[in-house]
C-alpha cells in the first residue's frame, strides 16, 4: 500500500485532514497527483448523511500522472489527465460492451464509497493528493482546457452531455435548462455550442443577465402564470438540473408535443401526473453520468469550443466552507478545491 493525504468526513458536519491509503499499482493502473477537484451536490449529501466508516469525497478531478503500471500504454509520467465518478465496471455485460459503463449491469465502481472489484475495499475519492485508477477510466486532459475549470466537466459536464447527445440536440431545436447551478450552467453552454436555441427556467427573474451571458436567448420565470402560459409547449427538450425535490408538472407543460423532459438533478422519488405527459405525447427521461466513449467525446467537444465550468477555486483546507456555501446555494457555479495545500 502507498499513503497520501486527504480530507476525511468526521460525521455530518466536519472534515479532517488525514493520511489515507492507496493500493499499489496494478498492471493497468496509473497514479495521479490530484491538483483540482470539484465539489458536487453528491459530495454534500454524502458528508451530511455520513454516519460511519471512512469517507473521502470527490469524484471530478484533474491532475498529472506520476507513475504508470507495466501494462499501461496511453499514459506516462507528466501527462495531464482527468477522472470522473466511475473508475471501473465489469467490462463484460451488454452495457459495458456498448460503451455505457455508467449503466454496468453489475453496477459501476464509483470513485468514492464504491467497492473495489479486486480486493473489496471501499474506494476513497479525489479530496486527496493522490488517486490510483485504471488506465481505461483515465482521460487525457486536452491542451487549452484550464485544469481547475475542467474538473467539473467530469461529473457535471458529462451528466448533461449524455442526455443532450442522446436526444440529438442540435440546430433548429429549442432547449430549456431548469436550474442554473453546476449542472445547469454547463447544460446551457453545451446546448448553445451544439447549435440549439436555449432558454433558462429559473425561480428568479434576477438571473436573466447571467443566463444571457452564458449564451441563453432568454429566461422563463417558473411560478409566473403569465410566463408559463406564454411558453407552454415551446421546448423540444428540457434539461431539469434542479437538485432538490420539486414538482416537474410545470416543466412538462413547457415541453412541446413529442418533446422530452430529462431529469438529471434530483435522485429521489417524485410524482408525475399522467395528464402532463398525455397532453402532447411528452416523454420523461433521465440519465446518469456517461460511459468512457461519451466522456472522451465530451472532453474533445469542450476543447474544440472552449467550454469549461465557471468556478470558484478554494484551497482544500476550506472544504467545510465550500460544503456549507453549496448547501446555501452561495456559489457561481461550481466550487473547485486546490489540493496543493495538502503538500
C-alpha positions as a Markdown table, in Angstrom:
| # | Residue | x | y | z |
|---|---|---|---|---|
| 1 | Unk | 0.0 | 0.0 | 0.0 |
| 2 | Unk | 1.0 | 3.6 | -0.5 |
| 3 | Unk | -0.1 | 6.6 | 1.5 |
| 4 | Unk | -1.3 | 10.1 | 0.7 |
| 5 | Unk | -3.1 | 12.9 | 2.4 |
| 6 | Unk | -6.8 | 13.8 | 2.0 |
| 7 | Unk | -9.9 | 15.2 | 3.6 |
| 8 | Unk | -12.0 | 12.6 | 5.5 |
| 9 | Unk | -15.5 | 13.1 | 6.8 |
| 10 | Unk | -15.9 | 13.2 | 10.5 |
| 11 | Unk | -19.7 | 12.9 | 11.0 |
| 12 | Unk | -22.2 | 15.1 | 9.1 |
| 13 | Unk | -20.7 | 18.4 | 9.8 |
| 14 | Unk | -16.9 | 18.3 | 9.6 |
| 15 | Unk | -13.9 | 17.2 | 7.6 |
| 16 | Unk | -10.5 | 16.3 | 8.9 |
| 17 | Unk | -7.1 | 16.2 | 7.2 |
| 18 | Unk | -5.9 | 12.6 | 7.4 |
| 19 | Unk | -3.5 | 10.1 | 6.0 |
| 20 | Unk | -5.2 | 7.7 | 3.7 |
| 21 | Unk | -4.1 | 4.5 | 1.9 |
| 22 | Unk | -3.9 | 3.9 | -1.8 |
| 23 | Unk | -3.3 | 0.5 | -3.4 |
| 24 | Unk | 0.0 | -0.4 | -5.0 |
| 25 | Unk | -0.3 | 0.0 | -8.8 |
| 26 | Unk | -1.7 | -3.0 | -10.7 |
| 27 | Unk | -0.6 | -3.6 | -14.2 |
| 28 | Unk | -3.1 | -1.2 | -15.9 |
| 29 | Unk | -3.1 | 1.4 | -13.1 |
| 30 | Unk | -1.9 | 5.0 | -13.2 |
| 31 | Unk | -1.1 | 7.1 | -10.1 |
| 32 | Unk | -2.5 | 10.6 | -10.4 |
| 33 | Unk | -1.4 | 13.7 | -8.4 |
| 34 | Unk | -4.8 | 15.3 | -7.9 |
| 35 | Unk | -4.5 | 19.1 | -8.4 |
| 36 | Unk | -8.1 | 20.2 | -8.6 |
| 37 | Unk | -11.3 | 18.5 | -7.6 |
| 38 | Unk | -14.8 | 19.9 | -8.0 |
| 39 | Unk | -17.4 | 19.9 | -5.2 |
| 40 | Unk | -20.7 | 18.2 | -6.2 |
| 41 | Unk | -24.1 | 18.1 | -4.5 |
| 42 | Unk | -23.4 | 14.3 | -4.2 |
| 43 | Unk | -20.4 | 15.2 | -2.0 |
| 44 | Unk | -22.6 | 17.4 | 0.1 |
| 45 | Unk | -25.2 | 14.6 | 0.5 |
| 46 | Unk | -22.5 | 12.0 | 1.3 |
| 47 | Unk | -21.0 | 14.2 | 4.1 |
| 48 | Unk | -24.3 | 15.3 | 5.6 |
| 49 | Unk | -25.5 | 11.7 | 5.8 |
| 50 | Unk | -22.2 | 10.2 | 6.9 |
| 51 | Unk | -22.6 | 8.0 | 10.0 |
| 52 | Unk | -19.5 | 5.7 | 10.0 |
| 53 | Unk | -16.7 | 4.2 | 8.1 |
| 54 | Unk | -14.0 | 6.1 | 6.1 |
| 55 | Unk | -15.4 | 8.6 | 3.7 |
| 56 | Unk | -13.2 | 10.7 | 1.4 |
| 57 | Unk | -15.5 | 12.5 | -1.1 |
| 58 | Unk | -14.6 | 13.9 | -4.6 |
| 59 | Unk | -15.3 | 12.5 | -8.0 |
| 60 | Unk | -14.5 | 15.1 | -10.6 |
| 61 | Unk | -10.8 | 15.9 | -10.7 |
| 62 | Unk | -7.8 | 16.8 | -12.9 |
| 63 | Unk | -4.2 | 16.2 | -12.2 |
| 64 | Unk | -0.9 | 14.8 | -13.6 |
| 65 | Unk | 0.2 | 11.2 | -13.9 |
| 66 | Unk | 3.1 | 10.5 | -11.6 |
| 67 | Unk | 3.6 | 6.7 | -12.2 |
| 68 | Unk | 2.2 | 4.1 | -14.6 |
| 69 | Unk | 1.8 | 0.3 | -14.3 |
| 70 | Unk | 3.7 | -2.0 | -16.6 |
| 71 | Unk | 0.7 | -2.7 | -18.9 |
| 72 | Unk | -0.3 | 1.0 | -19.3 |
| 73 | Unk | 0.2 | 2.2 | -22.9 |
| 74 | Unk | -1.7 | 5.5 | -23.1 |
| 75 | Unk | 0.0 | 7.5 | -20.3 |
| 76 | Unk | 3.3 | 8.2 | -18.9 |
| 77 | Unk | 4.6 | 10.4 | -16.0 |
| 78 | Unk | 3.8 | 14.1 | -16.6 |
| 79 | Unk | 0.7 | 13.6 | -18.6 |
| 80 | Unk | -2.3 | 15.9 | -17.6 |
| 81 | Unk | -5.4 | 13.8 | -17.1 |
| 82 | Unk | -9.0 | 13.9 | -15.9 |
| 83 | Unk | -11.0 | 11.4 | -13.9 |
| 84 | Unk | -14.7 | 11.3 | -13.3 |
| 85 | Unk | -17.2 | 9.5 | -11.0 |
| 86 | Unk | -16.7 | 6.0 | -12.4 |
| 87 | Unk | -13.4 | 4.1 | -12.0 |
| 88 | Unk | -14.3 | 0.6 | -13.0 |
| 89 | Unk | -17.0 | -1.7 | -14.3 |
| 90 | Unk | -17.5 | -5.4 | -15.1 |
| 91 | Unk | -16.3 | -4.9 | -18.7 |
| 92 | Unk | -18.4 | -7.9 | -19.9 |
| 93 | Unk | -22.1 | -7.0 | -19.8 |
| 94 | Unk | -24.0 | -5.6 | -22.8 |
| 95 | Unk | -23.9 | -2.1 | -21.3 |
| 96 | Unk | -20.1 | -2.2 | -20.9 |
| 97 | Unk | -19.8 | -3.6 | -24.5 |
| 98 | Unk | -21.8 | -0.7 | -25.7 |
| 99 | Unk | -19.5 | 1.8 | -24.0 |
| 100 | Unk | -22.1 | 2.6 | -21.4 |
| 101 | Unk | -20.1 | 1.6 | -18.4 |
| 102 | Unk | -22.2 | 4.0 | -16.3 |
| 103 | Unk | -25.1 | 1.5 | -16.7 |
| 104 | Unk | -23.0 | -1.6 | -16.0 |
| 105 | Unk | -25.3 | -4.5 | -15.1 |
| 106 | Unk | -23.2 | -5.3 | -12.1 |
| 107 | Unk | -23.1 | -1.6 | -11.1 |
| 108 | Unk | -20.0 | 0.5 | -11.9 |
| 109 | Unk | -17.3 | 1.1 | -9.2 |
| 110 | Unk | -17.8 | 4.7 | -8.0 |
| 111 | Unk | -14.8 | 6.9 | -7.4 |
| 112 | Unk | -15.7 | 7.0 | -3.7 |
| 113 | Unk | -17.9 | 4.9 | -1.5 |
| 114 | Unk | -17.6 | 2.2 | -4.2 |
| 115 | Unk | -16.4 | -1.3 | -3.8 |
| 116 | Unk | -13.1 | -2.3 | -5.5 |
| 117 | Unk | -13.8 | -5.2 | -7.8 |
| 118 | Unk | -10.5 | -6.9 | -7.0 |
| 119 | Unk | -9.9 | -6.6 | -3.2 |
| 120 | Unk | -13.3 | -5.5 | -1.9 |
| 121 | Unk | -12.0 | -2.3 | -0.3 |
| 122 | Unk | -14.0 | 0.9 | -0.2 |
| 123 | Unk | -12.9 | 3.5 | -2.7 |
| 124 | Unk | -11.8 | 6.9 | -1.4 |
| 125 | Unk | -12.3 | 9.9 | -3.5 |
| 126 | Unk | -10.5 | 12.9 | -5.0 |
| 127 | Unk | -10.4 | 15.2 | -2.0 |
| 128 | Unk | -6.9 | 13.9 | -1.7 |
| 129 | Unk | -3.4 | 14.5 | -3.2 |
| 130 | Unk | -3.2 | 11.2 | -5.0 |
| 131 | Unk | -5.6 | 8.8 | -6.7 |
| 132 | Unk | -4.8 | 5.4 | -8.2 |
| 133 | Unk | -7.1 | 4.5 | -11.1 |
| 134 | Unk | -7.3 | 2.1 | -14.1 |
| 135 | Unk | -6.0 | 3.4 | -17.3 |
| 136 | Unk | -9.3 | 2.8 | -19.1 |
| 137 | Unk | -11.1 | 5.2 | -16.8 |
| 138 | Unk | -8.5 | 7.9 | -17.0 |
| 139 | Unk | -8.9 | 10.6 | -19.7 |
| 140 | Unk | -6.2 | 12.8 | -21.3 |
| 141 | Unk | -6.9 | 16.4 | -20.4 |
| 142 | Unk | -6.9 | 18.3 | -23.7 |
| 143 | Unk | -4.5 | 21.1 | -24.0 |
| 144 | Unk | -6.1 | 24.5 | -23.7 |
| 145 | Unk | -8.6 | 23.5 | -21.0 |
| 146 | Unk | -7.8 | 25.1 | -17.7 |
| 147 | Unk | -7.4 | 22.2 | -15.3 |
| 148 | Unk | -9.3 | 23.8 | -12.4 |
| 149 | Unk | -12.3 | 24.8 | -14.6 |
| 150 | Unk | -12.2 | 21.5 | -16.5 |
| 151 | Unk | -12.5 | 19.4 | -13.3 |
| 152 | Unk | -16.4 | 19.8 | -13.1 |
| 153 | Unk | -16.7 | 18.5 | -16.7 |
| 154 | Unk | -16.0 | 15.0 | -15.3 |
| 155 | Unk | -19.3 | 14.9 | -13.4 |
| 156 | Unk | -21.5 | 17.9 | -14.0 |
| 157 | Unk | -20.4 | 18.2 | -17.7 |
| 158 | Unk | -20.9 | 14.5 | -18.6 |
| 159 | Unk | -24.2 | 14.3 | -16.7 |
| 160 | Unk | -25.8 | 16.9 | -19.0 |
| 161 | Unk | -23.8 | 16.0 | -22.1 |
| 162 | Unk | -25.1 | 12.5 | -22.3 |
| 163 | Unk | -28.9 | 13.4 | -22.5 |
| 164 | Unk | -28.1 | 16.3 | -24.9 |
| 165 | Unk | -26.5 | 13.8 | -27.3 |
| 166 | Unk | -29.0 | 11.0 | -26.7 |
| 167 | Unk | -31.8 | 13.5 | -27.6 |
| 168 | Unk | -29.8 | 14.6 | -30.6 |
| 169 | Unk | -29.9 | 18.3 | -29.6 |
| 170 | Unk | -28.7 | 20.5 | -32.5 |
| 171 | Unk | -29.5 | 23.4 | -34.8 |
| 172 | Unk | -33.2 | 24.2 | -35.1 |
| 173 | Unk | -34.1 | 22.8 | -31.7 |
| 174 | Unk | -35.4 | 24.7 | -28.7 |
| 175 | Unk | -33.9 | 23.7 | -25.4 |
| 176 | Unk | -34.7 | 24.8 | -21.9 |
| 177 | Unk | -32.5 | 24.3 | -18.9 |
| 178 | Unk | -34.1 | 24.4 | -15.5 |
| 179 | Unk | -31.7 | 25.4 | -12.7 |
| 180 | Unk | -28.5 | 27.4 | -13.2 |
| 181 | Unk | -26.1 | 25.7 | -10.9 |
| 182 | Unk | -23.2 | 23.4 | -11.5 |
| 183 | Unk | -25.0 | 21.2 | -14.0 |
| 184 | Unk | -27.3 | 23.8 | -15.4 |
| 185 | Unk | -24.8 | 26.4 | -16.5 |
| 186 | Unk | -22.8 | 23.7 | -18.3 |
| 187 | Unk | -26.0 | 22.4 | -20.0 |
| 188 | Unk | -26.6 | 25.9 | -21.3 |
| 189 | Unk | -23.0 | 26.2 | -22.6 |
| 190 | Unk | -23.1 | 22.8 | -24.3 |
| 191 | Unk | -26.6 | 23.2 | -25.8 |
| 192 | Unk | -25.6 | 26.6 | -27.3 |
| 193 | Unk | -22.4 | 25.1 | -28.7 |
| 194 | Unk | -24.5 | 22.3 | -30.2 |
| 195 | Unk | -26.4 | 24.9 | -32.1 |
| 196 | Unk | -29.7 | 24.9 | -30.2 |
| 197 | Unk | -31.8 | 28.0 | -29.2 |
| 198 | Unk | -31.5 | 27.9 | -25.4 |
| 199 | Unk | -33.6 | 29.3 | -22.6 |
| 200 | Unk | -33.1 | 29.1 | -18.9 |
| 201 | Unk | -36.0 | 28.4 | -16.5 |
| 202 | Unk | -35.4 | 29.9 | -13.0 |
| 203 | Unk | -37.4 | 30.9 | -10.0 |
| 204 | Unk | -35.7 | 34.3 | -10.1 |
| 205 | Unk | -36.1 | 36.9 | -12.8 |
| 206 | Unk | -32.9 | 38.5 | -11.5 |
| 207 | Unk | -30.8 | 35.8 | -13.2 |
| 208 | Unk | -31.7 | 36.8 | -16.7 |
| 209 | Unk | -28.5 | 38.7 | -17.3 |
| 210 | Unk | -26.5 | 35.7 | -16.0 |
| 211 | Unk | -28.4 | 33.4 | -18.3 |
| 212 | Unk | -27.9 | 35.5 | -21.4 |
| 213 | Unk | -24.2 | 35.9 | -20.6 |
| 214 | Unk | -23.9 | 32.1 | -20.7 |
| 215 | Unk | -25.4 | 32.1 | -24.2 |
| 216 | Unk | -29.1 | 31.7 | -23.5 |
| 217 | Unk | -31.7 | 33.6 | -25.5 |
| 218 | Unk | -34.0 | 34.4 | -22.6 |
| 219 | Unk | -35.2 | 33.4 | -19.2 |
| 220 | Unk | -38.5 | 31.9 | -18.2 |
| 221 | Unk | -39.6 | 32.6 | -14.6 |
| 222 | Unk | -41.0 | 29.4 | -13.1 |
| 223 | Unk | -44.1 | 30.2 | -11.0 |
| 224 | Unk | -45.1 | 33.1 | -13.2 |
| 225 | Unk | -48.5 | 32.1 | -14.5 |
| 226 | Unk | -48.5 | 34.5 | -17.4 |
| 227 | Unk | -45.0 | 33.5 | -18.4 |
| 228 | Unk | -45.8 | 29.8 | -18.2 |
| 229 | Unk | -48.9 | 30.3 | -20.4 |
| 230 | Unk | -46.8 | 32.2 | -23.0 |
| 231 | Unk | -44.2 | 29.4 | -23.1 |
| 232 | Unk | -46.5 | 26.4 | -22.9 |
| 233 | Unk | -45.4 | 23.6 | -25.4 |
| 234 | Unk | -42.4 | 25.6 | -26.5 |
| 235 | Unk | -39.4 | 23.4 | -26.0 |
| 236 | Unk | -38.3 | 20.3 | -27.8 |
| 237 | Unk | -36.0 | 19.3 | -24.8 |
| 238 | Unk | -36.0 | 20.5 | -21.2 |
| 239 | Unk | -33.0 | 19.5 | -19.1 |
| 240 | Unk | -34.0 | 19.6 | -15.4 |
| 241 | Unk | -31.0 | 20.1 | -13.2 |
| 242 | Unk | -32.8 | 21.1 | -10.0 |
| 243 | Unk | -31.1 | 19.1 | -7.2 |
| 244 | Unk | -33.9 | 19.0 | -4.7 |
| 245 | Unk | -37.4 | 17.5 | -4.6 |
| 246 | Unk | -39.8 | 19.5 | -6.8 |
| 247 | Unk | -42.9 | 19.2 | -9.0 |
| 248 | Unk | -42.0 | 18.5 | -12.6 |
| 249 | Unk | -45.5 | 19.3 | -13.8 |
| 250 | Unk | -44.9 | 23.0 | -14.6 |
| 251 | Unk | -41.7 | 22.0 | -16.5 |
| 252 | Unk | -43.6 | 19.3 | -18.5 |
| 253 | Unk | -46.1 | 21.9 | -19.6 |
| 254 | Unk | -43.3 | 23.9 | -21.2 |
| 255 | Unk | -42.3 | 20.8 | -23.3 |
| 256 | Unk | -43.5 | 20.7 | -26.9 |
| 257 | Unk | -45.5 | 17.9 | -28.5 |
| 258 | Unk | -43.3 | 14.7 | -28.7 |
| 259 | Unk | -40.7 | 16.6 | -26.7 |
| 260 | Unk | -38.7 | 15.3 | -23.7 |
| 261 | Unk | -38.0 | 16.4 | -20.2 |
| 262 | Unk | -34.7 | 14.9 | -19.0 |
| 263 | Unk | -34.5 | 15.0 | -15.2 |
| 264 | Unk | -30.8 | 14.7 | -14.1 |
| 265 | Unk | -30.6 | 16.8 | -10.9 |
| 266 | Unk | -32.7 | 15.1 | -8.3 |
| 267 | Unk | -32.1 | 11.5 | -7.4 |
| 268 | Unk | -35.1 | 10.8 | -5.1 |
| 269 | Unk | -38.7 | 9.8 | -5.6 |
| 270 | Unk | -41.1 | 12.1 | -7.5 |
| 271 | Unk | -44.8 | 12.0 | -8.5 |
| 272 | Unk | -45.8 | 12.7 | -12.1 |
| 273 | Unk | -49.4 | 13.4 | -13.2 |
| 274 | Unk | -50.1 | 11.3 | -16.3 |
| 275 | Unk | -52.1 | 14.1 | -17.9 |
| 276 | Unk | -48.9 | 16.2 | -18.0 |
| 277 | Unk | -47.4 | 13.5 | -20.2 |
| 278 | Unk | -50.5 | 12.6 | -22.2 |
| 279 | Unk | -51.3 | 16.1 | -23.4 |
| 280 | Unk | -48.8 | 16.1 | -26.3 |
| 281 | Unk | -47.2 | 12.7 | -26.1 |
| 282 | Unk | -44.5 | 14.1 | -23.9 |
| 283 | Unk | -41.7 | 11.9 | -22.6 |
| 284 | Unk | -40.0 | 11.9 | -19.2 |
| 285 | Unk | -36.4 | 10.7 | -19.3 |
| 286 | Unk | -33.2 | 10.8 | -17.2 |
| 287 | Unk | -29.6 | 9.9 | -17.3 |
| 288 | Unk | -26.6 | 9.2 | -15.1 |
| 289 | Unk | -23.1 | 10.2 | -15.8 |
| 290 | Unk | -21.6 | 8.7 | -19.0 |
| 291 | Unk | -19.5 | 5.9 | -20.4 |
| 292 | Unk | -15.9 | 6.1 | -21.5 |
| 293 | Unk | -16.6 | 7.0 | -25.2 |
| 294 | Unk | -19.1 | 9.7 | -24.3 |
| 295 | Unk | -16.8 | 11.2 | -21.7 |
| 296 | Unk | -13.9 | 11.3 | -24.3 |
| 297 | Unk | -16.2 | 12.9 | -26.9 |
| 298 | Unk | -17.4 | 15.5 | -24.3 |
| 299 | Unk | -13.8 | 16.5 | -23.5 |
| 300 | Unk | -12.9 | 16.8 | -27.2 |
| 301 | Unk | -16.0 | 18.9 | -27.8 |
| 302 | Unk | -15.3 | 21.2 | -24.9 |
| 303 | Unk | -11.7 | 21.7 | -26.0 |
| 304 | Unk | -12.9 | 22.5 | -29.5 |
| 305 | Unk | -15.4 | 25.0 | -28.3 |
| 306 | Unk | -13.5 | 26.4 | -25.3 |
| 307 | Unk | -16.1 | 25.2 | -22.8 |
| 308 | Unk | -15.2 | 24.8 | -19.1 |
| 309 | Unk | -17.1 | 25.4 | -15.9 |
| 310 | Unk | -17.4 | 28.7 | -14.2 |
| 311 | Unk | -15.6 | 28.0 | -10.9 |
| 312 | Unk | -14.6 | 29.5 | -7.6 |
| 313 | Unk | -11.3 | 27.9 | -6.6 |
| 314 | Unk | -10.7 | 27.4 | -2.9 |
| 315 | Unk | -7.7 | 26.0 | -1.0 |
| 316 | Unk | -8.7 | 22.5 | 0.0 |
| 317 | Unk | -8.4 | 23.5 | 3.7 |
| 318 | Unk | -11.6 | 25.5 | 3.1 |
| 319 | Unk | -13.6 | 22.3 | 2.2 |
| 320 | Unk | -16.1 | 22.8 | 5.0 |
| 321 | Unk | -16.8 | 26.3 | 3.9 |
| 322 | Unk | -17.3 | 25.1 | 0.4 |
| 323 | Unk | -19.9 | 22.5 | 1.5 |
| 324 | Unk | -21.7 | 25.0 | 3.8 |
| 325 | Unk | -21.9 | 27.6 | 1.0 |
| 326 | Unk | -23.0 | 24.9 | -1.5 |
| 327 | Unk | -25.8 | 23.9 | 0.8 |
| 328 | Unk | -27.0 | 27.6 | 0.9 |
| 329 | Unk | -26.7 | 27.9 | -2.9 |
| 330 | Unk | -23.9 | 30.5 | -2.5 |
| 331 | Unk | -21.8 | 29.6 | -5.5 |
| 332 | Unk | -21.5 | 30.6 | -9.1 |
| 333 | Unk | -21.4 | 28.0 | -10.4 |
| 334 | Unk | -19.0 | 25.3 | -9.1 |
| 335 | Unk | -16.6 | 25.1 | -6.2 |
| 336 | Unk | -13.2 | 23.5 | -7.0 |
| 337 | Unk | -10.7 | 22.6 | -4.4 |
| 338 | Unk | -7.0 | 23.2 | -5.0 |
| 339 | Unk | -5.3 | 20.2 | -3.4 |
| 340 | Unk | -1.8 | 21.7 | -3.5 |
| 341 | Unk | -2.1 | 22.8 | 0.1 |
| 342 | Unk | -2.0 | 19.1 | 1.2 |
| 343 | Unk | 1.7 | 19.1 | 0.4 |
